[in-house]
mmCIF file of C-alpha atoms in Angstrom:
data_model
loop_
_atom_site.group_PDB
_atom_site.id
_atom_site.type_symbol
_atom_site.label_atom_id
_atom_site.label_comp_id
_atom_site.label_asym_id
_atom_site.label_seq_id
_atom_site.Cartn_x
_atom_site.Cartn_y
_atom_site.Cartn_z
ATOM 1 C CA MET J 1 0.000 0.000 0.000
ATOM 2 C CA PRO J 2 1.519 3.396 -0.966
ATOM 3 C CA HIS J 3 2.720 5.431 1.978
ATOM 4 C CA PRO J 4 0.454 8.449 2.743
ATOM 5 C CA ARG J 5 3.512 10.699 2.849
ATOM 6 C CA ARG J 6 4.300 9.728 -0.742
ATOM 7 C CA HIS J 7 0.824 10.849 -1.852
ATOM 8 C CA PHE J 8 1.351 14.126 -0.020
ATOM 9 C CA VAL J 9 4.758 14.714 -1.620
ATOM 10 C CA GLN J 10 3.425 13.851 -5.088
ATOM 11 C CA ALA J 11 0.482 16.205 -4.647
ATOM 12 C CA LEU J 12 2.775 18.943 -3.382
ATOM 13 C CA ALA J 13 5.089 18.487 -6.370
ATOM 14 C CA ALA J 14 2.189 18.629 -8.806
ATOM 15 C CA GLY J 15 0.937 21.813 -7.200
ATOM 16 C CA ALA J 16 4.384 23.369 -7.341
ATOM 17 C CA ALA J 17 4.754 22.477 -11.012
ATOM 18 C CA ALA J 18 1.416 24.094 -11.817
ATOM 19 C CA ALA J 19 2.365 27.205 -9.842
ATOM 20 C CA ALA J 20 5.675 27.419 -11.672
ATOM 21 C CA LEU J 21 3.938 27.782 -15.046
ATOM 22 C CA PRO J 22 1.396 30.577 -14.578
ATOM 23 C CA SER J 23 1.567 31.682 -18.207
ATOM 24 C CA ALA J 24 0.417 28.265 -19.368
ATOM 25 C CA GLN J 25 -2.794 28.649 -17.371
ATOM 26 C CA ALA J 26 -3.438 32.364 -17.751
ATOM 27 C CA SER J 27 -5.755 33.595 -20.466
ATOM 28 C CA ARG J 28 -4.028 35.717 -23.081
ATOM 29 C CA PRO J 29 -5.214 39.365 -23.303
ATOM 30 C CA ALA J 30 -7.266 40.241 -26.364
ATOM 31 C CA ALA J 31 -5.217 41.904 -29.088
ATOM 32 C CA LEU J 32 -5.109 45.704 -29.086
ATOM 33 C CA TYR J 33 -3.941 47.809 -32.023
ATOM 34 C CA ALA J 34 -2.728 51.383 -31.952
ATOM 35 C CA LYS J 35 -4.128 53.848 -34.450
ATOM 36 C CA ARG J 36 -1.872 54.347 -37.445
ATOM 37 C CA LEU J 37 0.321 57.401 -37.193
ATOM 38 C CA GLN J 38 -0.303 60.240 -39.615
ATOM 39 C CA PRO J 39 1.679 63.307 -40.647
ATOM 40 C CA GLY J 40 0.980 66.047 -38.134
ATOM 41 C CA ASP J 41 0.530 63.618 -35.227
ATOM 42 C CA THR J 42 2.436 64.267 -32.018
ATOM 43 C CA ILE J 43 5.078 61.764 -30.945
ATOM 44 C CA GLY J 44 5.956 61.631 -27.265
ATOM 45 C CA LEU J 45 9.731 61.298 -27.006
ATOM 46 C CA VAL J 46 10.907 59.478 -23.876
ATOM 47 C CA SER J 47 14.112 57.897 -22.651
ATOM 48 C CA PRO J 48 13.288 54.865 -20.479
ATOM 49 C CA ALA J 49 16.878 53.624 -20.576
ATOM 50 C CA ASN J 50 20.206 55.433 -20.887
ATOM 51 C CA ALA J 51 20.897 59.135 -20.626
ATOM 52 C CA THR J 52 22.017 61.080 -23.678
ATOM 53 C CA TYR J 53 24.940 63.197 -22.540
ATOM 54 C CA GLU J 54 25.202 65.750 -25.340
ATOM 55 C CA ARG J 55 22.530 68.137 -26.627
ATOM 56 C CA GLU J 56 23.095 67.605 -30.339
ATOM 57 C CA PRO J 57 22.020 63.899 -30.543
ATOM 58 C CA VAL J 58 18.724 64.828 -28.891
ATOM 59 C CA GLN J 59 18.186 67.661 -31.357
ATOM 60 C CA ILE J 60 19.033 65.430 -34.328
ATOM 61 C CA ALA J 61 16.536 62.809 -33.114
ATOM 62 C CA ILE J 62 13.823 65.445 -32.779
ATOM 63 C CA GLU J 63 14.561 66.771 -36.263
ATOM 64 C CA ALA J 64 14.440 63.235 -37.679
ATOM 65 C CA LEU J 65 10.950 62.681 -36.269
ATOM 66 C CA GLN J 66 9.896 66.067 -37.619
ATOM 67 C CA ALA J 67 11.269 65.074 -41.029
ATOM 68 C CA LEU J 68 8.970 62.039 -40.873
ATOM 69 C CA GLY J 69 6.094 64.516 -40.557
ATOM 70 C CA PHE J 70 5.507 64.442 -36.798
ATOM 71 C CA LYS J 71 5.311 67.006 -34.069
ATOM 72 C CA VAL J 72 7.497 66.071 -31.098
ATOM 73 C CA LYS J 73 6.677 66.400 -27.406
ATOM 74 C CA PRO J 74 9.726 65.702 -25.203
ATOM 75 C CA GLY J 75 9.176 63.896 -21.944
ATOM 76 C CA ALA J 76 9.616 65.971 -18.808
ATOM 77 C CA HIS J 77 12.799 64.083 -17.932
ATOM 78 C CA LEU J 78 14.103 63.377 -21.446
ATOM 79 C CA ARG J 79 17.395 65.131 -20.706
ATOM 80 C CA ALA J 80 17.694 64.033 -17.078
ATOM 81 C CA ARG J 81 20.547 61.880 -15.784
ATOM 82 C CA TYR J 82 20.916 59.550 -12.829
ATOM 83 C CA GLY J 83 24.135 57.593 -13.263
ATOM 84 C CA GLN J 84 23.911 56.095 -16.738
ATOM 85 C CA PHE J 85 20.111 56.362 -16.764
ATOM 86 C CA ALA J 86 17.941 59.171 -18.140
ATOM 87 C CA GLY J 87 16.672 60.077 -14.687
ATOM 88 C CA THR J 88 15.601 58.044 -11.696
ATOM 89 C CA ASP J 89 13.397 54.999 -12.093
ATOM 90 C CA ALA J 90 10.398 57.007 -10.900
ATOM 91 C CA GLN J 91 11.101 59.800 -13.389
ATOM 92 C CA ARG J 92 11.524 57.517 -16.385
ATOM 93 C CA ALA J 93 8.389 55.519 -15.566
ATOM 94 C CA ALA J 94 6.439 58.724 -14.955
ATOM 95 C CA ASP J 95 7.399 60.066 -18.393
ATOM 96 C CA LEU J 96 6.146 56.927 -20.104
ATOM 97 C CA ASN J 97 2.896 56.807 -18.115
ATOM 98 C CA ALA J 98 2.320 60.511 -18.779
ATOM 99 C CA MET J 99 2.651 60.016 -22.529
ATOM 100 C CA PHE J 100 0.082 57.221 -22.549
ATOM 101 C CA ALA J 101 -2.257 59.422 -20.505
ATOM 102 C CA ASP J 102 -1.805 62.510 -22.723
ATOM 103 C CA ASP J 103 -4.568 62.704 -25.334
ATOM 104 C CA GLU J 104 -2.450 65.092 -27.409
ATOM 105 C CA VAL J 105 0.125 62.323 -27.966
ATOM 106 C CA ALA J 106 -0.628 59.834 -30.758
ATOM 107 C CA GLY J 107 2.439 57.630 -30.356
ATOM 108 C CA ILE J 108 5.488 57.168 -28.164
ATOM 109 C CA MET J 109 9.080 56.499 -29.187
ATOM 110 C CA ALA J 110 12.225 55.891 -27.175
ATOM 111 C CA LEU J 111 15.128 58.241 -27.772
ATOM 112 C CA THR J 112 17.718 55.515 -27.294
ATOM 113 C CA GLY J 113 18.308 52.103 -25.751
ATOM 114 C CA GLY J 114 21.047 51.107 -23.332
ATOM 115 C CA SER J 115 19.947 49.628 -20.019
ATOM 116 C CA GLY J 116 17.505 50.247 -17.215
ATOM 117 C CA CYS J 117 14.109 49.308 -18.642
ATOM 118 C CA ASN J 118 13.955 46.285 -16.315
ATOM 119 C CA ARG J 119 14.102 48.710 -13.398
ATOM 120 C CA ILE J 120 10.820 50.379 -14.427
ATOM 121 C CA VAL J 121 8.861 47.532 -16.013
ATOM 122 C CA ASP J 122 6.871 47.030 -12.795
ATOM 123 C CA LYS J 123 6.160 50.764 -12.527
ATOM 124 C CA LEU J 124 4.121 51.169 -15.694
ATOM 125 C CA ASP J 125 0.368 51.698 -15.505
ATOM 126 C CA TYR J 126 -0.806 48.757 -17.621
ATOM 127 C CA ALA J 127 -4.486 49.488 -16.957
ATOM 128 C CA LEU J 128 -3.919 52.961 -18.419
ATOM 129 C CA ILE J 129 -2.165 51.479 -21.445
ATOM 130 C CA ARG J 130 -5.123 49.137 -22.026
ATOM 131 C CA ARG J 131 -7.494 52.104 -21.893
ATOM 132 C CA LYS J 132 -5.385 54.285 -24.169
ATOM 133 C CA PRO J 133 -3.422 52.060 -26.564
ATOM 134 C CA LYS J 134 -0.860 53.936 -28.643
ATOM 135 C CA PHE J 135 2.072 53.240 -30.917
ATOM 136 C CA PHE J 136 5.131 52.413 -28.816
ATOM 137 C CA GLY J 137 8.458 51.668 -30.469
ATOM 138 C CA GLY J 138 12.166 51.063 -29.948
ATOM 139 C CA PHE J 139 14.659 48.202 -29.788
ATOM 140 C CA SER J 140 17.609 46.852 -27.789
ATOM 141 C CA ASP J 141 16.842 47.466 -24.078
ATOM 142 C CA LEU J 142 13.296 48.433 -25.090
ATOM 143 C CA THR J 143 12.759 44.691 -25.685
ATOM 144 C CA CYS J 144 11.775 44.585 -22.022
ATOM 145 C CA LEU J 145 8.956 47.112 -22.286
ATOM 146 C CA LEU J 146 7.789 46.024 -25.747
ATOM 147 C CA ASN J 147 7.190 42.469 -24.564
ATOM 148 C CA ALA J 148 5.910 43.408 -21.114
ATOM 149 C CA ILE J 149 3.279 45.748 -22.558
ATOM 150 C CA GLN J 150 2.261 43.097 -25.085
ATOM 151 C CA GLN J 151 2.061 40.407 -22.406
ATOM 152 C CA GLN J 152 0.164 42.543 -19.889
ATOM 153 C CA THR J 153 -2.224 44.375 -22.198
ATOM 154 C CA GLY J 154 -2.341 42.666 -25.605
ATOM 155 C CA LEU J 155 -1.162 45.867 -27.326
ATOM 156 C CA VAL J 156 0.907 45.248 -30.449
ATOM 157 C CA THR J 157 4.179 47.143 -29.944
ATOM 158 C CA PHE J 158 6.988 47.821 -32.423
ATOM 159 C CA HIS J 159 10.565 46.551 -32.403
ATOM 160 C CA GLY J 160 12.207 49.056 -34.705
ATOM 161 C CA PRO J 161 14.305 52.201 -34.808
ATOM 162 C CA VAL J 162 14.677 54.451 -31.796
ATOM 163 C CA ALA J 163 14.518 58.182 -32.448
ATOM 164 C CA ALA J 164 18.322 58.426 -32.398
ATOM 165 C CA SER J 165 18.726 55.622 -34.962
ATOM 166 C CA GLU J 166 20.019 56.214 -38.466
ATOM 167 C CA TRP J 167 16.861 56.899 -40.452
ATOM 168 C CA ASN J 168 18.094 55.620 -43.812
ATOM 169 C CA PRO J 169 15.714 54.916 -46.735
ATOM 170 C CA PHE J 170 15.392 51.192 -45.885
ATOM 171 C CA SER J 171 14.440 51.812 -42.243
ATOM 172 C CA VAL J 172 12.159 54.722 -43.115
ATOM 173 C CA ALA J 173 10.321 52.731 -45.793
ATOM 174 C CA HIS J 174 9.627 49.817 -43.460
ATOM 175 C CA PHE J 175 8.569 52.072 -40.584
ATOM 176 C CA LYS J 176 6.180 54.084 -42.749
ATOM 177 C CA ALA J 177 4.691 51.029 -44.438
ATOM 178 C CA LEU J 178 3.844 49.322 -41.151
ATOM 179 C CA VAL J 179 3.054 52.204 -38.816
ATOM 180 C CA MET J 180 1.705 54.954 -41.072
ATOM 181 C CA GLU J 181 0.264 53.126 -44.083
ATOM 182 C CA GLY J 182 -0.976 50.013 -42.262
ATOM 183 C CA GLN J 183 0.465 47.561 -44.776
ATOM 184 C CA ALA J 184 0.480 43.831 -43.973
ATOM 185 C CA MET J 185 4.054 43.632 -45.223
ATOM 186 C CA LEU J 186 6.321 40.856 -46.355
ATOM 187 C CA LEU J 187 9.519 41.292 -44.337
ATOM 188 C CA ARG J 188 12.333 40.137 -46.585
ATOM 189 C CA ASN J 189 16.022 41.026 -46.745
ATOM 190 C CA PRO J 190 17.266 42.994 -49.770
ATOM 191 C CA GLN J 191 17.794 40.714 -52.728
ATOM 192 C CA GLY J 192 20.585 40.776 -55.285
ATOM 193 C CA GLU J 193 22.819 43.414 -53.699
ATOM 194 C CA ARG J 194 26.142 42.093 -54.978
ATOM 195 C CA GLY J 195 28.260 45.240 -55.021
ATOM 196 C CA GLU J 196 31.630 44.241 -56.512
ATOM 197 C CA HIS J 197 31.133 40.550 -55.746
ATOM 198 C CA LEU J 198 29.948 37.736 -57.978
ATOM 199 C CA VAL J 199 27.247 36.831 -55.472
ATOM 200 C CA GLN J 200 25.490 38.613 -52.623
ATOM 201 C CA THR J 201 27.705 38.485 -49.514
ATOM 202 C CA GLN J 202 25.879 40.838 -47.134
ATOM 203 C CA ASP J 203 22.455 40.556 -45.485
ATOM 204 C CA ARG J 204 21.919 36.999 -46.677
ATOM 205 C CA THR J 205 19.509 34.644 -44.959
ATOM 206 C CA THR J 206 20.352 31.038 -44.147
ATOM 207 C CA THR J 207 17.805 28.279 -43.630
ATOM 208 C CA LEU J 208 18.481 26.133 -40.563
ATOM 209 C CA ARG J 209 15.288 24.112 -40.931
ATOM 210 C CA GLY J 210 12.830 24.713 -43.750
ATOM 211 C CA GLY J 211 9.076 24.982 -43.643
ATOM 212 C CA ARG J 212 6.241 27.393 -42.931
ATOM 213 C CA ALA J 213 4.336 28.131 -39.757
ATOM 214 C CA ARG J 214 2.090 30.796 -38.275
ATOM 215 C CA GLY J 215 2.226 32.455 -34.879
ATOM 216 C CA ARG J 216 2.538 35.703 -32.949
ATOM 217 C CA LEU J 217 5.842 37.515 -33.293
ATOM 218 C CA LEU J 218 7.612 37.813 -29.936
ATOM 219 C CA GLY J 219 11.202 38.580 -29.052
ATOM 220 C CA GLY J 220 13.949 41.136 -29.492
ATOM 221 C CA ASN J 221 17.318 41.413 -27.817
ATOM 222 C CA LEU J 222 18.361 38.051 -26.373
ATOM 223 C CA ALA J 223 20.057 39.350 -23.211
ATOM 224 C CA VAL J 224 17.143 41.582 -22.298
ATOM 225 C CA LEU J 225 14.502 38.978 -23.111
ATOM 226 C CA SER J 226 16.216 36.267 -21.056
ATOM 227 C CA SER J 227 16.480 38.655 -18.106
ATOM 228 C CA LEU J 228 12.665 38.673 -17.870
ATOM 229 C CA ALA J 229 12.449 34.900 -17.355
ATOM 230 C CA GLY J 230 10.427 33.982 -14.283
ATOM 231 C CA SER J 231 8.690 37.360 -14.054
ATOM 232 C CA ALA J 232 5.108 38.361 -14.809
ATOM 233 C CA TYR J 233 6.439 40.276 -17.816
ATOM 234 C CA PHE J 234 7.980 37.294 -19.590
ATOM 235 C CA PRO J 235 5.959 36.553 -22.738
ATOM 236 C CA ASP J 236 3.785 33.497 -23.238
ATOM 237 C CA PHE J 237 5.628 31.852 -26.130
ATOM 238 C CA ARG J 238 3.165 29.055 -26.829
ATOM 239 C CA GLY J 239 2.628 28.951 -30.601
ATOM 240 C CA ALA J 240 4.792 32.042 -31.153
ATOM 241 C CA ILE J 241 7.406 32.893 -33.749
ATOM 242 C CA LEU J 242 10.439 33.920 -31.711
ATOM 243 C CA PHE J 243 12.795 36.532 -33.179
ATOM 244 C CA LEU J 244 16.167 37.299 -31.586
ATOM 245 C CA GLU J 245 19.146 39.611 -32.080
ATOM 246 C CA GLU J 246 22.261 40.443 -30.072
ATOM 247 C CA ILE J 247 25.424 42.555 -30.028
ATOM 248 C CA ASN J 248 28.794 42.442 -28.258
ATOM 249 C CA GLU J 249 28.275 39.183 -26.384
ATOM 250 C CA TYR J 250 30.749 36.325 -26.225
ATOM 251 C CA ILE J 251 29.380 33.137 -27.739
ATOM 252 C CA TYR J 252 29.388 31.337 -24.390
ATOM 253 C CA ARG J 253 27.074 34.049 -23.059
ATOM 254 C CA VAL J 254 24.745 33.654 -26.035
ATOM 255 C CA ASP J 255 24.695 29.943 -25.228
ATOM 256 C CA ARG J 256 23.877 30.637 -21.585
ATOM 257 C CA MET J 257 21.058 33.035 -22.433
ATOM 258 C CA LEU J 258 19.498 30.554 -24.844
ATOM 259 C CA SER J 259 19.764 27.955 -22.095
ATOM 260 C CA THR J 260 17.845 30.341 -19.822
ATOM 261 C CA LEU J 261 15.056 30.575 -22.398
ATOM 262 C CA ARG J 262 15.001 26.786 -22.766
ATOM 263 C CA LEU J 263 14.910 26.152 -19.019
ATOM 264 C CA ALA J 264 12.144 28.740 -18.638
ATOM 265 C CA GLY J 265 10.020 26.755 -21.096
ATOM 266 C CA ALA J 266 10.095 29.424 -23.796
ATOM 267 C CA LEU J 267 11.425 27.239 -26.622
ATOM 268 C CA GLY J 268 9.368 24.068 -26.347
ATOM 269 C CA GLY J 269 6.094 25.366 -27.783
ATOM 270 C CA LEU J 270 7.372 27.656 -30.513
ATOM 271 C CA ALA J 271 5.942 27.664 -34.036
ATOM 272 C CA GLY J 272 9.136 29.037 -35.600
ATOM 273 C CA VAL J 273 12.337 31.015 -35.018
ATOM 274 C CA VAL J 274 13.846 34.013 -36.823
ATOM 275 C CA LEU J 275 17.427 34.874 -35.928
ATOM 276 C CA GLY J 276 18.422 38.429 -36.720
ATOM 277 C CA LYS J 277 21.901 39.893 -36.619
ATOM 278 C CA PHE J 278 24.279 38.760 -33.890
ATOM 279 C CA THR J 279 26.725 41.630 -34.294
ATOM 280 C CA ARG J 280 30.252 41.174 -32.922
ATOM 281 C CA CYS J 281 29.260 38.030 -31.006
ATOM 282 C CA GLU J 282 32.633 36.315 -30.988
ATOM 283 C CA PRO J 283 34.578 33.640 -29.067
ATOM 284 C CA GLY J 284 36.674 36.014 -26.973
ATOM 285 C CA ASP J 285 39.942 35.012 -25.316
ATOM 286 C CA GLY J 286 40.915 31.729 -23.729
ATOM 287 C CA TYR J 287 39.946 28.204 -24.689
ATOM 288 C CA GLY J 288 38.052 27.300 -27.812
ATOM 289 C CA THR J 289 34.311 27.704 -28.043
ATOM 290 C CA LEU J 290 31.343 26.523 -30.019
ATOM 291 C CA THR J 291 30.558 28.575 -33.099
ATOM 292 C CA LEU J 292 27.297 30.471 -33.376
ATOM 293 C CA ASP J 293 26.250 27.943 -36.033
ATOM 294 C CA GLU J 294 26.732 25.123 -33.539
ATOM 295 C CA VAL J 295 24.956 26.950 -30.717
ATOM 296 C CA PHE J 296 21.943 27.722 -32.900
ATOM 297 C CA ASP J 297 21.841 24.151 -34.190
ATOM 298 C CA ASP J 298 21.937 22.783 -30.632
ATOM 299 C CA TYR J 299 19.027 24.863 -29.398
ATOM 300 C CA PHE J 300 16.765 25.216 -32.417
ATOM 301 C CA LEU J 301 17.076 22.148 -34.646
ATOM 302 C CA PRO J 302 15.631 19.776 -32.002
ATOM 303 C CA LEU J 303 12.464 21.916 -31.931
ATOM 304 C CA GLN J 304 11.475 20.588 -35.385
ATOM 305 C CA VAL J 305 10.084 23.989 -36.432
ATOM 306 C CA PRO J 306 11.036 26.378 -39.262
ATOM 307 C CA VAL J 307 14.176 28.397 -38.455
ATOM 308 C CA TYR J 308 16.180 30.882 -40.499
ATOM 309 C CA ARG J 309 19.015 33.249 -39.731
ATOM 310 C CA GLY J 310 20.145 36.674 -40.943
ATOM 311 C CA ALA J 311 16.954 38.782 -40.854
ATOM 312 C CA MET J 312 17.388 42.566 -40.835
ATOM 313 C CA ILE J 313 16.688 42.800 -37.114
ATOM 314 C CA GLY J 314 19.181 44.087 -34.599
ATOM 315 C CA HIS J 315 21.933 46.601 -33.945
ATOM 316 C CA ILE J 316 22.393 47.415 -37.608
ATOM 317 C CA LYS J 317 21.868 50.515 -39.731
ATOM 318 C CA ARG J 318 19.115 49.130 -41.978
ATOM 319 C CA LYS J 319 16.430 47.426 -39.938
ATOM 320 C CA PHE J 320 12.910 46.095 -40.148
ATOM 321 C CA THR J 321 10.125 47.401 -37.951
ATOM 322 C CA VAL J 322 8.719 44.213 -36.395
ATOM 323 C CA PRO J 323 5.282 44.261 -34.713
ATOM 324 C CA VAL J 324 5.508 42.437 -31.374
ATOM 325 C CA GLY J 325 2.363 40.393 -30.787
ATOM 326 C CA LEU J 326 1.118 40.376 -34.397
ATOM 327 C CA GLU J 327 0.285 37.166 -36.235
ATOM 328 C CA ALA J 328 2.705 36.341 -39.050
ATOM 329 C CA GLU J 329 3.779 33.446 -41.253
ATOM 330 C CA ILE J 330 7.407 32.379 -41.370
ATOM 331 C CA ASP J 331 8.790 30.821 -44.544
ATOM 332 C CA ALA J 332 12.217 29.582 -43.501
ATOM 333 C CA ASP J 333 13.135 28.382 -47.004
ATOM 334 C CA ALA J 334 12.528 31.842 -48.482
ATOM 335 C CA GLY J 335 13.784 33.703 -45.388
ATOM 336 C CA THR J 336 10.608 35.776 -45.010
ATOM 337 C CA LEU J 337 7.981 36.879 -42.540
ATOM 338 C CA GLN J 338 4.537 37.645 -43.959
ATOM 339 C CA LEU J 339 2.399 39.758 -41.632
ATOM 340 C CA LEU J 340 -1.123 38.374 -41.616
ATOM 341 C CA ARG J 341 -2.919 41.659 -40.936
ATOM 342 C CA PRO J 342 -2.086 45.340 -40.516
ATOM 343 C CA ALA J 343 -0.245 46.093 -37.278
ATOM 344 C CA VAL J 344 -2.221 49.297 -36.682
ATOM 345 C CA GLY J 345 -5.895 50.141 -36.737
#
């Protein structure tokens, strides 16, 4: 006859396992879509991460948004500094909440990335954001807030240029098409750009495992995304298409961060994977290391889902604007993402 203590321990373990996976039980918020931005709209310019130490980069960012046709409303603490951050945690969170509350503001953009968004992610007014959904965009450290807002409210956010990015024709065209024109775009790297070479050598895509699949786009910077694991702001990746990018990380750290995602249960239920640019992610000094090819093969091939590498996502000059939380179809053989509906209303 089984010992009563064994039944108790088994029941306790089952309860603990269920408690450890709240996202698997929680209902997903209904999708929310910001209104498309139009020329003449006011963009709230905030800096939830790093300070900008010189005046000119701020002015150039403002002029770039004006050149896109927008009016610009700087956050109250846009030029503040607390250590490396653009103001205290309370100040940076207050600027973001104020922009969502301000009916004059049609959309919100981060001035720059850096670090510090994790420090304010629990200080945002998510009920306010649900009531007043607006365009919110950025990349790098903004990965934290983009995914947290999507997870908490259902609002589709935008992984794309920050205001201080290089607004080249490629980035401008993709931003306008998604955010201002409401196109359900095909996101595909430039084709046939050979320069002086016989074949295209830059911005190629590589198929790790072919096939097509559909799911919500979730992801961003790998280091920032993995730092959310175990929190209420970590996305529910079931059925999602995960996209990732990184910069200036040793390969062993990339490996460790992917291990964090795997151990947190983020990889097991994916529909597909898109790997963007892993810029200057190198072995470093000391003993030999796995290559990025080997690391990606180890983590993603066993998933038996479509995977491709090289998408124009990341710390690069020309970049896609990727709607976080929007349904899309991955074609890993073609190296494309087809958005299945407009990302804005």
